[in-house]
């Protein structure tokens, strides 16, 4: 079988908003350049995602040079948001993590609040090199992560999605399939593997950059959310529960930790190195 290749690269400038597809991206110690450096928080400073607000899938944030973003939504004028300057920090809560963040211009808060119908604020992770350490069960001293759920990058494989969609078609809700890859919100999508080959990977390289495969990704209700309509179904969680369950976790994809930096590009070879 030929060497697998990187088939797609996706970044999510604002956590839980629509993905941006790109041909290449710089790998930083905490994830891809521009990925999940912004997030929304509620009035209690808790991070807000599609788990609470599925309509976030219909909002977009495109990256700007220097780290800013342009926010857009159907029927609305775009809003440009600059990286906030040095100032007081707020302690945001993401799962059990407490993360110091800096608030964006209030115009961004108003933009999101009007579209989601809930009071939210946009905040920025100003110092990803030390603000949020990786879970010590899986991370090494000094390793950090941005606003991703737990790890710097998420990898999926098209062959595994095809296999999952076959299982969905054989289940009790075939009308919900086939599911597109955007349900799983990966950073890297690999072509040219056998189904579920990534389950056996320990270390890989993509182009010239090496990654440690930390653990399989446990999936949540976001995967049941149509990323275009924001409507929710039951798949793929029903099928994952039958075929891809380990304990309480329903698994699809692999979490990665960079072992170096560099630029990765669509078409780069993906090699198992450990």
Short mmCIF file of N, CA, C and O in Angstrom, two decimals, residues 74-159:
data_model
loop_
_atom_site.label_atom_id
_atom_site.label_comp_id
_atom_site.label_asym_id
_atom_site.label_seq_id
_atom_site.Cartn_x
_atom_site.Cartn_y
_atom_site.Cartn_z
N UNK A 74 -24.37 34.65 7.98
CA UNK A 74 -25.27 34.89 6.85
C UNK A 74 -26.19 36.07 7.15
O UNK A 74 -26.81 36.15 8.21
N UNK A 75 -26.22 37.00 6.22
CA UNK A 75 -27.11 38.14 6.36
C UNK A 75 -26.59 39.25 7.24
O UNK A 75 -27.32 40.21 7.52
N UNK A 76 -25.32 39.15 7.68
CA UNK A 76 -24.75 40.16 8.58
C UNK A 76 -23.49 40.76 7.98
O UNK A 76 -22.77 40.10 7.23
N UNK A 77 -23.24 42.00 8.32
CA UNK A 77 -21.99 42.63 7.91
C UNK A 77 -20.84 42.01 8.72
O UNK A 77 -21.00 41.72 9.91
N UNK A 78 -19.68 41.79 8.11
CA UNK A 78 -18.55 41.23 8.85
C UNK A 78 -18.02 42.22 9.88
O UNK A 78 -18.20 43.43 9.75
N UNK A 79 -17.38 41.68 10.89
CA UNK A 79 -16.79 42.50 11.95
C UNK A 79 -15.34 42.08 12.12
O UNK A 79 -15.05 40.91 12.38
N UNK A 80 -14.43 43.02 12.00
CA UNK A 80 -13.01 42.76 12.19
C UNK A 80 -12.65 42.96 13.67
O UNK A 80 -13.01 43.98 14.27
N UNK A 81 -11.97 41.98 14.23
CA UNK A 81 -11.59 42.03 15.65
C UNK A 81 -10.09 41.89 15.76
O UNK A 81 -9.51 40.89 15.29
N UNK A 82 -9.45 42.86 16.36
CA UNK A 82 -8.00 42.83 16.55
C UNK A 82 -7.64 42.07 17.82
O UNK A 82 -8.45 41.95 18.75
N UNK A 83 -6.42 41.57 17.86
CA UNK A 83 -5.91 40.97 19.10
C UNK A 83 -5.88 42.05 20.17
O UNK A 83 -5.36 43.14 19.96
N UNK A 84 -6.47 41.79 21.34
CA UNK A 84 -6.47 42.82 22.39
C UNK A 84 -5.06 43.10 22.90
O UNK A 84 -4.21 42.20 22.95
N UNK A 85 -4.84 44.34 23.25
CA UNK A 85 -3.55 44.72 23.82
C UNK A 85 -3.40 44.23 25.25
O UNK A 85 -4.33 43.67 25.82
N UNK A 86 -2.23 44.44 25.84
CA UNK A 86 -2.04 44.03 27.23
C UNK A 86 -3.06 44.70 28.13
O UNK A 86 -3.41 45.87 27.95
N UNK A 87 -3.57 43.93 29.06
CA UNK A 87 -4.57 44.48 29.97
C UNK A 87 -4.96 43.48 31.01
O UNK A 87 -4.35 42.40 31.11
N UNK A 88 -5.96 43.80 31.81
CA UNK A 88 -6.40 42.86 32.86
C UNK A 88 -6.85 41.54 32.25
O UNK A 88 -7.41 41.50 31.15
N UNK A 89 -6.60 40.47 32.95
CA UNK A 89 -7.01 39.15 32.49
C UNK A 89 -8.24 38.68 33.24
O UNK A 89 -8.54 39.14 34.34
N UNK A 90 -8.96 37.77 32.61
CA UNK A 90 -10.11 37.08 33.20
C UNK A 90 -9.75 35.61 33.29
O UNK A 90 -9.05 35.09 32.43
N UNK A 91 -10.21 34.94 34.33
CA UNK A 91 -9.94 33.51 34.46
C UNK A 91 -11.13 32.74 33.91
O UNK A 91 -12.22 32.73 34.50
N UNK A 92 -10.94 32.13 32.75
CA UNK A 92 -11.99 31.35 32.10
C UNK A 92 -11.90 29.89 32.56
O UNK A 92 -10.81 29.39 32.87
N UNK A 93 -13.03 29.20 32.57
CA UNK A 93 -13.09 27.80 32.95
C UNK A 93 -13.43 26.95 31.74
O UNK A 93 -14.46 27.16 31.09
N UNK A 94 -12.55 26.01 31.42
CA UNK A 94 -12.78 25.04 30.36
C UNK A 94 -12.62 23.66 30.97
O UNK A 94 -11.51 23.26 31.32
N UNK A 95 -13.73 22.95 31.13
CA UNK A 95 -13.74 21.70 31.89
C UNK A 95 -13.21 22.00 33.28
O UNK A 95 -13.73 22.85 33.98
N UNK A 96 -12.12 21.35 33.69
CA UNK A 96 -11.54 21.61 35.02
C UNK A 96 -10.38 22.60 34.97
O UNK A 96 -9.77 22.88 36.00
N UNK A 97 -10.11 23.13 33.79
CA UNK A 97 -8.97 24.03 33.63
C UNK A 97 -9.37 25.47 33.89
O UNK A 97 -10.43 25.92 33.46
N UNK A 98 -8.49 26.20 34.58
CA UNK A 98 -8.63 27.63 34.77
C UNK A 98 -7.56 28.32 33.92
O UNK A 98 -6.38 28.04 34.08
N UNK A 99 -8.01 29.18 33.00
CA UNK A 99 -7.11 29.74 32.00
C UNK A 99 -7.24 31.26 32.00
O UNK A 99 -8.34 31.81 31.88
N UNK A 100 -6.12 31.95 32.12
CA UNK A 100 -6.13 33.40 32.04
C UNK A 100 -6.31 33.83 30.59
O UNK A 100 -5.60 33.35 29.70
N UNK A 101 -7.24 34.74 30.36
CA UNK A 101 -7.54 35.21 29.02
C UNK A 101 -7.71 36.73 29.05
O UNK A 101 -7.83 37.34 30.11
N UNK A 102 -7.71 37.32 27.86
CA UNK A 102 -7.89 38.76 27.71
C UNK A 102 -9.14 39.00 26.87
O UNK A 102 -9.32 38.36 25.82
N UNK A 103 -9.99 39.91 27.30
CA UNK A 103 -11.23 40.17 26.57
C UNK A 103 -10.99 40.96 25.30
O UNK A 103 -10.14 41.86 25.24
N UNK A 104 -11.78 40.63 24.26
CA UNK A 104 -11.77 41.38 23.00
C UNK A 104 -12.54 42.69 23.17
O UNK A 104 -13.13 42.97 24.22
N UNK A 105 -12.55 43.47 22.10
CA UNK A 105 -13.33 44.70 22.08
C UNK A 105 -14.80 44.37 22.35
O UNK A 105 -15.33 43.38 21.85
N UNK A 106 -15.50 45.19 23.13
CA UNK A 106 -16.92 44.92 23.44
C UNK A 106 -17.81 44.77 22.21
O UNK A 106 -18.86 44.12 22.28
N UNK A 107 -17.41 45.34 21.08
CA UNK A 107 -18.22 45.17 19.86
C UNK A 107 -18.32 43.70 19.48
O UNK A 107 -19.35 43.26 18.93
N UNK A 108 -17.28 42.93 19.77
CA UNK A 108 -17.32 41.49 19.47
C UNK A 108 -18.30 40.79 20.40
O UNK A 108 -19.02 39.87 19.97
N UNK A 109 -18.32 41.18 21.68
CA UNK A 109 -19.30 40.60 22.60
C UNK A 109 -20.72 40.83 22.09
O UNK A 109 -21.55 39.92 22.08
N UNK A 110 -20.98 42.06 21.67
CA UNK A 110 -22.33 42.40 21.21
C UNK A 110 -22.69 41.61 19.95
O UNK A 110 -23.84 41.17 19.78
N UNK A 111 -21.72 41.43 19.05
CA UNK A 111 -21.95 40.71 17.79
C UNK A 111 -22.39 39.28 18.08
O UNK A 111 -23.38 38.80 17.53
N UNK A 112 -21.67 38.60 18.95
CA UNK A 112 -22.02 37.21 19.27
C UNK A 112 -23.31 37.13 20.08
O UNK A 112 -24.14 36.24 19.85
N UNK A 113 -23.49 38.02 21.03
CA UNK A 113 -24.69 37.98 21.87
C UNK A 113 -25.94 38.14 21.02
O UNK A 113 -26.95 37.44 21.22
N UNK A 114 -25.89 39.03 20.02
CA UNK A 114 -27.05 39.25 19.17
C UNK A 114 -27.38 38.01 18.34
O UNK A 114 -28.55 37.71 18.09
N UNK A 115 -26.38 37.26 17.94
CA UNK A 115 -26.62 36.12 17.05
C UNK A 115 -26.91 34.83 17.80
O UNK A 115 -27.53 33.91 17.24
N UNK A 116 -26.48 34.75 19.03
CA UNK A 116 -26.73 33.53 19.79
C UNK A 116 -27.87 33.67 20.79
O UNK A 116 -28.34 32.68 21.35
N UNK A 117 -28.32 34.89 21.02
CA UNK A 117 -29.42 35.10 21.95
C UNK A 117 -29.04 34.80 23.39
O UNK A 117 -29.91 34.47 24.20
N UNK A 118 -27.77 34.91 23.70
CA UNK A 118 -27.29 34.68 25.06
C UNK A 118 -26.10 35.59 25.30
O UNK A 118 -25.33 35.88 24.37
N UNK A 119 -25.94 36.03 26.53
CA UNK A 119 -24.85 36.95 26.85
C UNK A 119 -23.52 36.20 26.86
O UNK A 119 -23.30 35.32 27.69
N UNK A 120 -22.65 36.54 25.92
CA UNK A 120 -21.34 35.92 25.83
C UNK A 120 -20.29 37.00 25.55
O UNK A 120 -20.62 38.11 25.12
N UNK A 121 -19.03 36.64 25.82
CA UNK A 121 -17.91 37.54 25.53
C UNK A 121 -16.85 36.76 24.76
O UNK A 121 -16.65 35.57 25.00
N UNK A 122 -16.18 37.46 23.86
CA UNK A 122 -15.08 36.87 23.10
C UNK A 122 -13.77 37.17 23.82
O UNK A 122 -13.51 38.33 24.18
N UNK A 123 -12.96 36.13 24.02
CA UNK A 123 -11.69 36.32 24.73
C UNK A 123 -10.57 35.66 23.93
O UNK A 123 -10.79 34.78 23.10
N UNK A 124 -9.35 36.08 24.23
CA UNK A 124 -8.16 35.66 23.49
C UNK A 124 -7.13 35.06 24.45
O UNK A 124 -6.94 35.56 25.56
N UNK A 125 -6.50 33.99 23.99
CA UNK A 125 -5.41 33.36 24.75
C UNK A 125 -4.11 34.04 24.33
O UNK A 125 -3.57 33.77 23.26
N UNK A 126 -3.60 34.92 25.18
CA UNK A 126 -2.48 35.76 24.79
C UNK A 126 -1.12 35.07 24.92
O UNK A 126 -0.19 35.39 24.20
N UNK A 127 -1.00 34.10 25.83
CA UNK A 127 0.30 33.47 26.08
C UNK A 127 0.15 31.94 26.08
O UNK A 127 0.20 31.30 27.13
N UNK A 128 -0.02 31.34 24.90
CA UNK A 128 -0.24 29.88 24.87
C UNK A 128 0.96 29.08 25.34
O UNK A 128 0.84 27.90 25.65
N UNK A 129 2.13 29.71 25.43
CA UNK A 129 3.33 28.98 25.85
C UNK A 129 3.28 28.57 27.31
O UNK A 129 4.02 27.68 27.73
N UNK A 130 2.39 29.21 28.11
CA UNK A 130 2.35 28.83 29.53
C UNK A 130 0.98 28.95 30.19
O UNK A 130 0.82 28.59 31.35
N UNK A 131 -0.03 29.41 29.49
CA UNK A 131 -1.33 29.62 30.13
C UNK A 131 -2.04 28.32 30.51
O UNK A 131 -2.74 28.26 31.52
N UNK A 132 -1.89 27.27 29.70
CA UNK A 132 -2.68 26.06 29.93
C UNK A 132 -1.84 24.79 29.70
O UNK A 132 -1.70 24.33 28.56
N UNK A 133 -1.26 24.22 30.74
CA UNK A 133 -0.48 22.99 30.57
C UNK A 133 -1.35 21.83 30.13
O UNK A 133 -2.54 21.76 30.44
N UNK A 134 -0.74 20.90 29.39
CA UNK A 134 -1.42 19.66 29.05
C UNK A 134 -1.71 18.84 30.29
O UNK A 134 -1.00 18.93 31.30
N UNK A 135 -2.74 18.03 30.23
CA UNK A 135 -3.05 17.08 31.29
C UNK A 135 -1.78 16.27 31.58
O UNK A 135 -1.23 15.61 30.69
N UNK A 136 -1.28 16.30 32.83
CA UNK A 136 -0.02 15.61 33.12
C UNK A 136 -0.08 14.11 32.91
O UNK A 136 0.97 13.46 32.81
N UNK A 137 -1.28 13.53 32.84
CA UNK A 137 -1.37 12.10 32.55
C UNK A 137 -0.87 11.79 31.14
O UNK A 137 -0.39 10.68 30.87
N UNK A 138 -0.98 12.78 30.24
CA UNK A 138 -0.60 12.56 28.84
C UNK A 138 0.48 13.52 28.36
O UNK A 138 1.11 13.26 27.33
N UNK A 139 0.68 14.61 29.08
CA UNK A 139 1.64 15.61 28.65
C UNK A 139 2.95 15.53 29.41
O UNK A 139 3.04 14.93 30.48
N UNK A 140 3.96 16.17 28.86
CA UNK A 140 5.27 16.25 29.47
C UNK A 140 5.47 17.65 30.02
O UNK A 140 4.78 18.59 29.61
N UNK A 141 6.40 17.83 30.95
CA UNK A 141 6.62 19.17 31.51
C UNK A 141 6.87 20.20 30.42
O UNK A 141 7.66 19.99 29.49
N UNK A 142 6.16 21.31 30.52
CA UNK A 142 6.31 22.40 29.57
C UNK A 142 5.39 22.34 28.37
O UNK A 142 5.29 23.31 27.62
N UNK A 143 4.69 21.20 28.16
CA UNK A 143 3.78 21.10 27.03
C UNK A 143 2.46 21.80 27.35
O UNK A 143 1.91 21.62 28.45
N UNK A 144 1.96 22.56 26.40
CA UNK A 144 0.74 23.34 26.62
C UNK A 144 -0.22 23.13 25.45
O UNK A 144 0.12 22.52 24.43
N UNK A 145 -1.43 23.67 25.63
CA UNK A 145 -2.46 23.54 24.61
C UNK A 145 -3.26 24.84 24.60
O UNK A 145 -3.30 25.56 25.61
N UNK A 146 -3.88 25.16 23.47
CA UNK A 146 -4.69 26.37 23.36
C UNK A 146 -6.08 26.10 23.92
O UNK A 146 -6.23 25.50 24.98
N UNK A 147 -7.14 26.53 23.21
CA UNK A 147 -8.50 26.29 23.68
C UNK A 147 -9.10 25.00 23.12
O UNK A 147 -10.30 24.78 23.25
N UNK A 148 -8.29 24.15 22.48
CA UNK A 148 -8.79 22.84 22.09
C UNK A 148 -9.27 22.10 23.34
O UNK A 148 -8.82 22.39 24.46
N UNK A 149 -10.17 21.13 23.16
CA UNK A 149 -10.72 20.45 24.34
C UNK A 149 -9.63 19.88 25.23
O UNK A 149 -9.73 19.96 26.46
N UNK A 150 -8.59 19.26 24.63
CA UNK A 150 -7.59 18.66 25.51
C UNK A 150 -6.20 18.57 24.95
O UNK A 150 -5.23 18.53 25.72
N UNK A 151 -6.04 18.55 23.62
CA UNK A 151 -4.74 18.30 23.01
C UNK A 151 -4.50 19.25 21.85
O UNK A 151 -5.45 19.77 21.25
N UNK A 152 -3.24 19.48 21.49
CA UNK A 152 -2.94 20.48 20.46
C UNK A 152 -3.55 20.23 19.10
O UNK A 152 -3.94 21.18 18.42
N UNK A 153 -3.61 18.97 18.65
CA UNK A 153 -4.17 18.68 17.34
C UNK A 153 -5.04 17.43 17.41
O UNK A 153 -4.82 16.55 18.25
N UNK A 154 -5.99 17.37 16.47
CA UNK A 154 -6.83 16.18 16.31
C UNK A 154 -6.69 15.67 14.88
O UNK A 154 -6.83 16.45 13.93
N UNK A 155 -6.40 14.39 14.74
CA UNK A 155 -6.24 13.74 13.44
C UNK A 155 -7.37 12.76 13.22
O UNK A 155 -7.74 12.01 14.12
N UNK A 156 -7.90 12.75 11.99
CA UNK A 156 -8.88 11.74 11.57
C UNK A 156 -8.46 11.19 10.21
O UNK A 156 -7.58 11.75 9.55
N UNK A 157 -9.09 10.10 9.80
CA UNK A 157 -8.76 9.46 8.52
C UNK A 157 -10.03 9.25 7.70
O UNK A 157 -11.05 8.81 8.23
N UNK A 158 -9.95 9.56 6.43
CA UNK A 158 -11.12 9.41 5.57
C UNK A 158 -11.57 7.95 5.47
O UNK A 158 -12.77 7.69 5.38
N UNK A 159 -10.63 7.00 5.50
CA UNK A 159 -11.02 5.60 5.42
C UNK A 159 -11.84 5.19 6.64
O UNK A 159 -12.78 4.39 6.53
#
